[in-house]
mmCIF file of C-alpha atoms in Angstrom:
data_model
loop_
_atom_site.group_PDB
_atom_site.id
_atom_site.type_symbol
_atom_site.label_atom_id
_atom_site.label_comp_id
_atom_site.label_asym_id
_atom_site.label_seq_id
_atom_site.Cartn_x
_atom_site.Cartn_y
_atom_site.Cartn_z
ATOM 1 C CA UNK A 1 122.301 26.990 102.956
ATOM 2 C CA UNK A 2 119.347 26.854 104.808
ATOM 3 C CA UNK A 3 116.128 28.165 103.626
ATOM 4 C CA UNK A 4 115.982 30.666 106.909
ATOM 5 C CA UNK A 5 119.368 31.707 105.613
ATOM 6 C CA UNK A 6 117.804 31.846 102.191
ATOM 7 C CA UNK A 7 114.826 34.408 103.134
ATOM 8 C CA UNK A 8 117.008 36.283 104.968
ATOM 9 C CA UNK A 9 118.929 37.062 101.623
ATOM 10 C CA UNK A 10 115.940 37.866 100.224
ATOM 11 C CA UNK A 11 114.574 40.153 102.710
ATOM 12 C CA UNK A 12 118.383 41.652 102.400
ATOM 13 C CA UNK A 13 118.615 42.280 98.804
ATOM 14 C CA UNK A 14 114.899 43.561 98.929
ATOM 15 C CA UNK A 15 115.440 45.859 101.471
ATOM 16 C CA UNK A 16 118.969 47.069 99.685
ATOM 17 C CA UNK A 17 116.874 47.679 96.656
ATOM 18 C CA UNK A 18 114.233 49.633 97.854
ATOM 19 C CA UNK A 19 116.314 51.796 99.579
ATOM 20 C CA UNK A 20 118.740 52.249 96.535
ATOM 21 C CA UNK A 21 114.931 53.261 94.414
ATOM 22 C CA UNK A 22 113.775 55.723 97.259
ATOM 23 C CA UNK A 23 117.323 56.901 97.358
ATOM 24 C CA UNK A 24 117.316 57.543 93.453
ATOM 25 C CA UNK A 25 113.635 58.926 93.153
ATOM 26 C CA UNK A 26 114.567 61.834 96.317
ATOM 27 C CA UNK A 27 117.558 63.009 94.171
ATOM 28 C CA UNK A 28 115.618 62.793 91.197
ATOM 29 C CA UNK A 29 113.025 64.816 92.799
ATOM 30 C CA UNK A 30 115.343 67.515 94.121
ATOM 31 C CA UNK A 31 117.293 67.533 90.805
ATOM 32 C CA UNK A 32 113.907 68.439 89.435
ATOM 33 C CA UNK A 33 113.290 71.386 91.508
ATOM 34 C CA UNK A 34 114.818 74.807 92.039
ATOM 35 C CA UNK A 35 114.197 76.753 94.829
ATOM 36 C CA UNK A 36 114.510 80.252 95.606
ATOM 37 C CA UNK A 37 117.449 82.368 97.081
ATOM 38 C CA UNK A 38 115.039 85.356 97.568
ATOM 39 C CA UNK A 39 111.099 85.931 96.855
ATOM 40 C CA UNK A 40 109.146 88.535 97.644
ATOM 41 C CA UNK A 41 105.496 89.080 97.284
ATOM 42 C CA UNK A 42 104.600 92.153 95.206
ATOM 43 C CA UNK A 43 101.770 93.511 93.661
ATOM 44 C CA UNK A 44 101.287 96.146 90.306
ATOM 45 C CA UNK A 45 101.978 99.736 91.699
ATOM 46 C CA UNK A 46 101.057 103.373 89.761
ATOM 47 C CA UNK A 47 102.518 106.406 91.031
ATOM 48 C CA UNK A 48 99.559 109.569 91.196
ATOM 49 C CA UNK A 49 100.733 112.614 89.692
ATOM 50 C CA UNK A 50 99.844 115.721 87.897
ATOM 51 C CA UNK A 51 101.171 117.373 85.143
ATOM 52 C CA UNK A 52 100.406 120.498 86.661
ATOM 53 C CA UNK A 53 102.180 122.282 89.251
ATOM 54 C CA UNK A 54 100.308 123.464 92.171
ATOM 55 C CA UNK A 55 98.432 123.424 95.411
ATOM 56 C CA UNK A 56 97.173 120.351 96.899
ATOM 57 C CA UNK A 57 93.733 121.867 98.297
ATOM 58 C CA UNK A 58 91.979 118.098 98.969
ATOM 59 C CA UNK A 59 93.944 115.266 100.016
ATOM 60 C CA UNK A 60 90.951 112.678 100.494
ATOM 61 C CA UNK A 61 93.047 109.198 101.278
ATOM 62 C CA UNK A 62 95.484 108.367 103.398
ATOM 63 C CA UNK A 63 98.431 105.248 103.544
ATOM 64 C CA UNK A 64 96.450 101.657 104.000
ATOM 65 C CA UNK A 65 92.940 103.192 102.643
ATOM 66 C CA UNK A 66 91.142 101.212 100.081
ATOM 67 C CA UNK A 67 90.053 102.884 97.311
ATOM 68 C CA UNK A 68 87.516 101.733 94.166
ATOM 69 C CA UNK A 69 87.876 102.597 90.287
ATOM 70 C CA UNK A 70 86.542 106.192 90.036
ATOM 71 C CA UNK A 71 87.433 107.234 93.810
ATOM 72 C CA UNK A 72 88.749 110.803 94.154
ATOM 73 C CA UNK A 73 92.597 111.002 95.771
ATOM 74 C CA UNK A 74 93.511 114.591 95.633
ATOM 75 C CA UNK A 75 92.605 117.971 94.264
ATOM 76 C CA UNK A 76 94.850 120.495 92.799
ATOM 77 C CA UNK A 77 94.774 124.194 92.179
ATOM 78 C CA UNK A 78 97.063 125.186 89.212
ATOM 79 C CA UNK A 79 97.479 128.609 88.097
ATOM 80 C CA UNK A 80 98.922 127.379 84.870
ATOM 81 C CA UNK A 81 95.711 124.589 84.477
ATOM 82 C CA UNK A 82 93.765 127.557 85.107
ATOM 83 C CA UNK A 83 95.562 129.575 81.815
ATOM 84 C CA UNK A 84 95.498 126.120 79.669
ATOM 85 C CA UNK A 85 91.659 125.941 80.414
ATOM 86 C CA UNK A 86 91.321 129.389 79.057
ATOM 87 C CA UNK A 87 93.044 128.840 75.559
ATOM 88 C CA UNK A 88 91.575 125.393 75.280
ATOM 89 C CA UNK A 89 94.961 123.153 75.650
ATOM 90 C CA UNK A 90 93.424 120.685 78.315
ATOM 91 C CA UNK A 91 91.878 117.917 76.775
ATOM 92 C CA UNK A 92 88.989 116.283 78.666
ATOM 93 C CA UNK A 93 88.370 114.502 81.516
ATOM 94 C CA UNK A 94 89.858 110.814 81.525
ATOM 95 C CA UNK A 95 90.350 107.798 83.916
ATOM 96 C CA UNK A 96 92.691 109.299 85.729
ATOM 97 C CA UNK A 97 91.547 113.060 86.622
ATOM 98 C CA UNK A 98 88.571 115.082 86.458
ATOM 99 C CA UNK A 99 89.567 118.889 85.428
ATOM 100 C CA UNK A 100 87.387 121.848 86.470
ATOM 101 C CA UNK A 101 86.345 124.839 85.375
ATOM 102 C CA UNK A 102 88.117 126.894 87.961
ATOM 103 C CA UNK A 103 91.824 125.127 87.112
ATOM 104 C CA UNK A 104 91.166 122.345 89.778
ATOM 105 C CA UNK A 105 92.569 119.239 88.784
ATOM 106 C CA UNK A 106 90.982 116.433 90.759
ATOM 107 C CA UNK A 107 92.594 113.037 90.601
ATOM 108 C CA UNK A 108 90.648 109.872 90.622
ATOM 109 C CA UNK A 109 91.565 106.073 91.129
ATOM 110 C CA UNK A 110 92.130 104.339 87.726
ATOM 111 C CA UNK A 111 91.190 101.073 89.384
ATOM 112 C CA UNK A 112 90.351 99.406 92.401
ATOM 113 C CA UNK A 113 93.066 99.594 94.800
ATOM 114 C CA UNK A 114 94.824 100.030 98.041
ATOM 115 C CA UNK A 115 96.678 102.972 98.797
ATOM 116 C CA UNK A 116 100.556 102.282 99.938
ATOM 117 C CA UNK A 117 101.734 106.166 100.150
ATOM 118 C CA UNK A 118 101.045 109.274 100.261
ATOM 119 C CA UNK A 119 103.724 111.921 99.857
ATOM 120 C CA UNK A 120 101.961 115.193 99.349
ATOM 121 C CA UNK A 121 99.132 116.389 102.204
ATOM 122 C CA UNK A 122 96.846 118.986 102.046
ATOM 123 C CA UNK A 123 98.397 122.619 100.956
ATOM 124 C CA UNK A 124 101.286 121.060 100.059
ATOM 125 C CA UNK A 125 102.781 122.661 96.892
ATOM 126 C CA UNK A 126 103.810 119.717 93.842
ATOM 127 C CA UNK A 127 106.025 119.863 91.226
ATOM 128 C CA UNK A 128 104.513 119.173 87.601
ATOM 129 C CA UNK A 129 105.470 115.464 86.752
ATOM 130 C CA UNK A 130 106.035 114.585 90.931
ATOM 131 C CA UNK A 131 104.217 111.285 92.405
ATOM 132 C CA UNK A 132 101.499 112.328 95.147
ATOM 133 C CA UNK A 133 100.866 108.878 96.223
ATOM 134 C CA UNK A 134 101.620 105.369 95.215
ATOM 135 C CA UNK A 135 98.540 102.255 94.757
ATOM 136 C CA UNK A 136 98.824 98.664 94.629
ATOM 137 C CA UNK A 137 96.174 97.397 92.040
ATOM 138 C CA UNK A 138 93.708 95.043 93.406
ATOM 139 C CA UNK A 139 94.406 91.547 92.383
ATOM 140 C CA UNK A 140 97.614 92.054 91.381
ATOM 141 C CA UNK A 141 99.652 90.042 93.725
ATOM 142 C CA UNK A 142 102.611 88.041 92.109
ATOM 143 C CA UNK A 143 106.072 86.547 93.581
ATOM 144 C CA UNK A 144 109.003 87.727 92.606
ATOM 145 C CA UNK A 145 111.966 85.218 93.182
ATOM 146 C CA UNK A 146 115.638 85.054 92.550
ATOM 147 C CA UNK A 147 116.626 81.549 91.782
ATOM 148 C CA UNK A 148 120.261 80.535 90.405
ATOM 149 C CA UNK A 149 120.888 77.761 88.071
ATOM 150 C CA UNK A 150 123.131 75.845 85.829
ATOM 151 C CA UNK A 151 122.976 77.110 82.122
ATOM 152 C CA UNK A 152 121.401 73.642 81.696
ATOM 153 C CA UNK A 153 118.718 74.065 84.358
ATOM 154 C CA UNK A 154 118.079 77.737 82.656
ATOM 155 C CA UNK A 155 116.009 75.857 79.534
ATOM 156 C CA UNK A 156 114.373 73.649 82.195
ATOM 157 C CA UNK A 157 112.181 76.309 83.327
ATOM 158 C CA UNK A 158 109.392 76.875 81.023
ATOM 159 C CA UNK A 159 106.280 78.972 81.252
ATOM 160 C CA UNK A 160 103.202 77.760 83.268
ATOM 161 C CA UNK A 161 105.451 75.355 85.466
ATOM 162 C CA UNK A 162 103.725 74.438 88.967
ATOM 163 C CA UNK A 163 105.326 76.437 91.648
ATOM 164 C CA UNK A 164 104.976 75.645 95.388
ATOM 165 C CA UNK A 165 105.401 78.785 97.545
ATOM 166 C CA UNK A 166 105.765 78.287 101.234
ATOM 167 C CA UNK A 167 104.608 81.242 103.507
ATOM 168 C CA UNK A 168 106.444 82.673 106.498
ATOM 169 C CA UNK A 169 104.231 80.009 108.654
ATOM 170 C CA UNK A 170 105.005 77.275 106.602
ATOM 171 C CA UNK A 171 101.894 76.753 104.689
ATOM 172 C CA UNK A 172 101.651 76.602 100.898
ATOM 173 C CA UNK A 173 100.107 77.656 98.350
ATOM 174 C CA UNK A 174 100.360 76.922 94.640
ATOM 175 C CA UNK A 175 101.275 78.628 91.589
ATOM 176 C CA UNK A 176 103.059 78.726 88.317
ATOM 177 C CA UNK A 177 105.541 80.821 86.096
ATOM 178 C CA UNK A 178 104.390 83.888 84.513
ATOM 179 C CA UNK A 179 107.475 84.752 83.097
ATOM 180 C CA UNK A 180 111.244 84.189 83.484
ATOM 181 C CA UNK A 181 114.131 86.645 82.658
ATOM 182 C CA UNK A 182 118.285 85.829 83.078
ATOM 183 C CA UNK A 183 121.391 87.414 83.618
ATOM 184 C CA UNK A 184 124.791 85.436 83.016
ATOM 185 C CA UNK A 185 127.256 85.459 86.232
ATOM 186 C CA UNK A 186 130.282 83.129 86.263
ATOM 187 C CA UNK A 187 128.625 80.414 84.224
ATOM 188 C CA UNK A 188 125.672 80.953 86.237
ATOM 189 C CA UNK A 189 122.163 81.609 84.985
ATOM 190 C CA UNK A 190 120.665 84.380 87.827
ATOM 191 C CA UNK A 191 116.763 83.735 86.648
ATOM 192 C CA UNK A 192 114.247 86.230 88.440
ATOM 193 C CA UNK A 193 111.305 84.578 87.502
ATOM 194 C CA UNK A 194 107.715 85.868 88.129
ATOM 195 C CA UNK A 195 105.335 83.860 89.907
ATOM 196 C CA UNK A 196 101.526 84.365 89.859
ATOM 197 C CA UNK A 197 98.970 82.353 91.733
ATOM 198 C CA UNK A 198 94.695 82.652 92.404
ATOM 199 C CA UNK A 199 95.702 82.449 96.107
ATOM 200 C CA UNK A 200 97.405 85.211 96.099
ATOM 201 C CA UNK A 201 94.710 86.914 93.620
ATOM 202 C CA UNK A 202 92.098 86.024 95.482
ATOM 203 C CA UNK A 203 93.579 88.126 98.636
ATOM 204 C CA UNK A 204 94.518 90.761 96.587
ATOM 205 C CA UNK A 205 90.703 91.150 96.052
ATOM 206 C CA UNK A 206 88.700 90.817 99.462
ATOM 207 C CA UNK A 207 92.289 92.527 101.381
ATOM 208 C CA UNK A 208 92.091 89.560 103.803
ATOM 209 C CA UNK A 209 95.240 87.044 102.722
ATOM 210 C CA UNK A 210 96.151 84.571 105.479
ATOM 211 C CA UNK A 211 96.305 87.068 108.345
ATOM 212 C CA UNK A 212 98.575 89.489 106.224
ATOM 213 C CA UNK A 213 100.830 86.890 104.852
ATOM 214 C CA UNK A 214 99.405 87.656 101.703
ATOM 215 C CA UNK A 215 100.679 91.412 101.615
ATOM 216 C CA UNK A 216 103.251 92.924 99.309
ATOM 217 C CA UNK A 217 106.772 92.780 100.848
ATOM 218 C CA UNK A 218 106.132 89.376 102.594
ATOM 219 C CA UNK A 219 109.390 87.495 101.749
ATOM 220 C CA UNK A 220 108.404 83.869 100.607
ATOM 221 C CA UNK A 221 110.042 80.649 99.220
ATOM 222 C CA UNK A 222 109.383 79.714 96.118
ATOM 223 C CA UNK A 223 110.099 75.976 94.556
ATOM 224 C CA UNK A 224 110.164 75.458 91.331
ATOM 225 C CA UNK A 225 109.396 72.246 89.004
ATOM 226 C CA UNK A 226 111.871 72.029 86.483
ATOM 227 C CA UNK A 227 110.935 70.390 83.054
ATOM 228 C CA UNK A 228 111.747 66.631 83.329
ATOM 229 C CA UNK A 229 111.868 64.634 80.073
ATOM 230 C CA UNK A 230 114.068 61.786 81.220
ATOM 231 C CA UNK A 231 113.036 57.761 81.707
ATOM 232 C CA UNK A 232 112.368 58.647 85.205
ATOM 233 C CA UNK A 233 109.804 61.697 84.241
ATOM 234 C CA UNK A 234 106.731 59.874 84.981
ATOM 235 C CA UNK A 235 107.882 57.672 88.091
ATOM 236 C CA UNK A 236 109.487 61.261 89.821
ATOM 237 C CA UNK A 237 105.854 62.836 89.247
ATOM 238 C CA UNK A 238 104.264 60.181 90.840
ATOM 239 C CA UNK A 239 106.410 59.942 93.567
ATOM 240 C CA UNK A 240 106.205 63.804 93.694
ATOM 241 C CA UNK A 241 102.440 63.398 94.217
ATOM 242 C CA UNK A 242 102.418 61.169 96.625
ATOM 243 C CA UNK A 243 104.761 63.297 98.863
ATOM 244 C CA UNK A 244 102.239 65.655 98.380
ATOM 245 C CA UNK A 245 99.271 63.981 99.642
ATOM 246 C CA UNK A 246 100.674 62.669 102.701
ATOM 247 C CA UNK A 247 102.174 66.641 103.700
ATOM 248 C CA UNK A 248 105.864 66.071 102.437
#
């Protein structure tokens, strides 16, 4: 054998076994993530109500308004607030409403927030106990995704795991679990596991996420890094952060 024909085997075997390790390493890297089958970005909503029946005489907001801690929503007349003033049953104003002397209820934002509904207008009567308008709390943006596993995979997902979540335009953003919950269906684990991120925070606080991207409803994909103990742990996070930096 020649030594051309010698170097040439080299080169060969070399090249066999580099593609065998980049081979191994990608399905070590997707056995090490599971991705979403649905996600959804939501946020923390509160339904506005009063306890009173009555007479919406104020409606100050309307759907898409932003709205600070301490903002007033609505007023309502109430003939029965107005006999529960007089025999002392109300108790005092709180963070949620402001009562008045002449059996006005007015009801205030708890927190800061944006309003997504409003489903009683002014002189509209409301049932005691009925919602008036829903808000989405400030800040309080989270995904929501549906991701199905292998029993196996279910104890692989463990709180404060890095999360990649890919927008409708294909950017990301990170994040990590909050919390996971399961439900068993034909030996399948169906995980809906709740995603929070200081992107998503962040435009939860100044309104402004990405264009509206950032909104509640947006549907998203969510990958998720599975706990990896194995004698490939360290080599597959390496390799994972490397696809990383060069935009894989």
């Amino acid at each position: 054998m020649t030594w051309s024909n010698r170097l040439r085997l080299v080169a060969g075997l070399l090249a066999v076994v580099l593609v065998c390790a980049a081979l191994t390493l990608v399905m070590n890297r997707r056995l090490s993530q599971a991705t979403s089958e649905t996600a959804t970005i939501r946020a923390e909503s509160l339904g506005i109500g009063t306890d009173y029946a009555g007479t919406v005489t104020e409606s100050l907001v309307d759907e898409g308004d932003e709205v600070a801690e301490g903002d007033p929503l609505f007023t309502v007349s109430s003939l029965t607030l107005q006999h529960d003033l007089s025999i002392g049953l109300v108790s005092a104003d709180t963070q949620a409403y402001q009562v008045g002397e002449d059996g006005t209820i007015t009801l205030v934002a708890p927190y800061d927030a944006v309003v997504t509904e409003v489903s009683a207008r002014e002189g509209a009567f409301v049932e005691a106990g009925s919602t008036i308008a829903t808000l989405d709390r400030a800040g309080s943006l989270f995904v929501d995704a549906e991701v199905s596993l292998d029993p196996s995979d279910y104890a692989r997902v463990r709180q404060g795991a890095p999360v990649t979540i890919v927008l409708p335009d294909q950017s990301e953003i990170p994040g990590e679990v909050a919390s996971v919950s399961v439900t068993n269906a034909d030996d399948t684990a169906e995980a809906t596991v709740e995603i929070t991120s200081d992107a998503l925070a962040d435009a939860g606080e100044d309104g402004d996420g990405q264009s509206g991207l950032l909104t509640p409803g947006t549907p998203v994909t969510a990958s998720i890094e599975l706990h990896d103990d194995g004698v490939l742990a360290g080599v597959n996070e390496s390799f994972g952060q490397f696809l990383r930096k060069v935009g894989l």
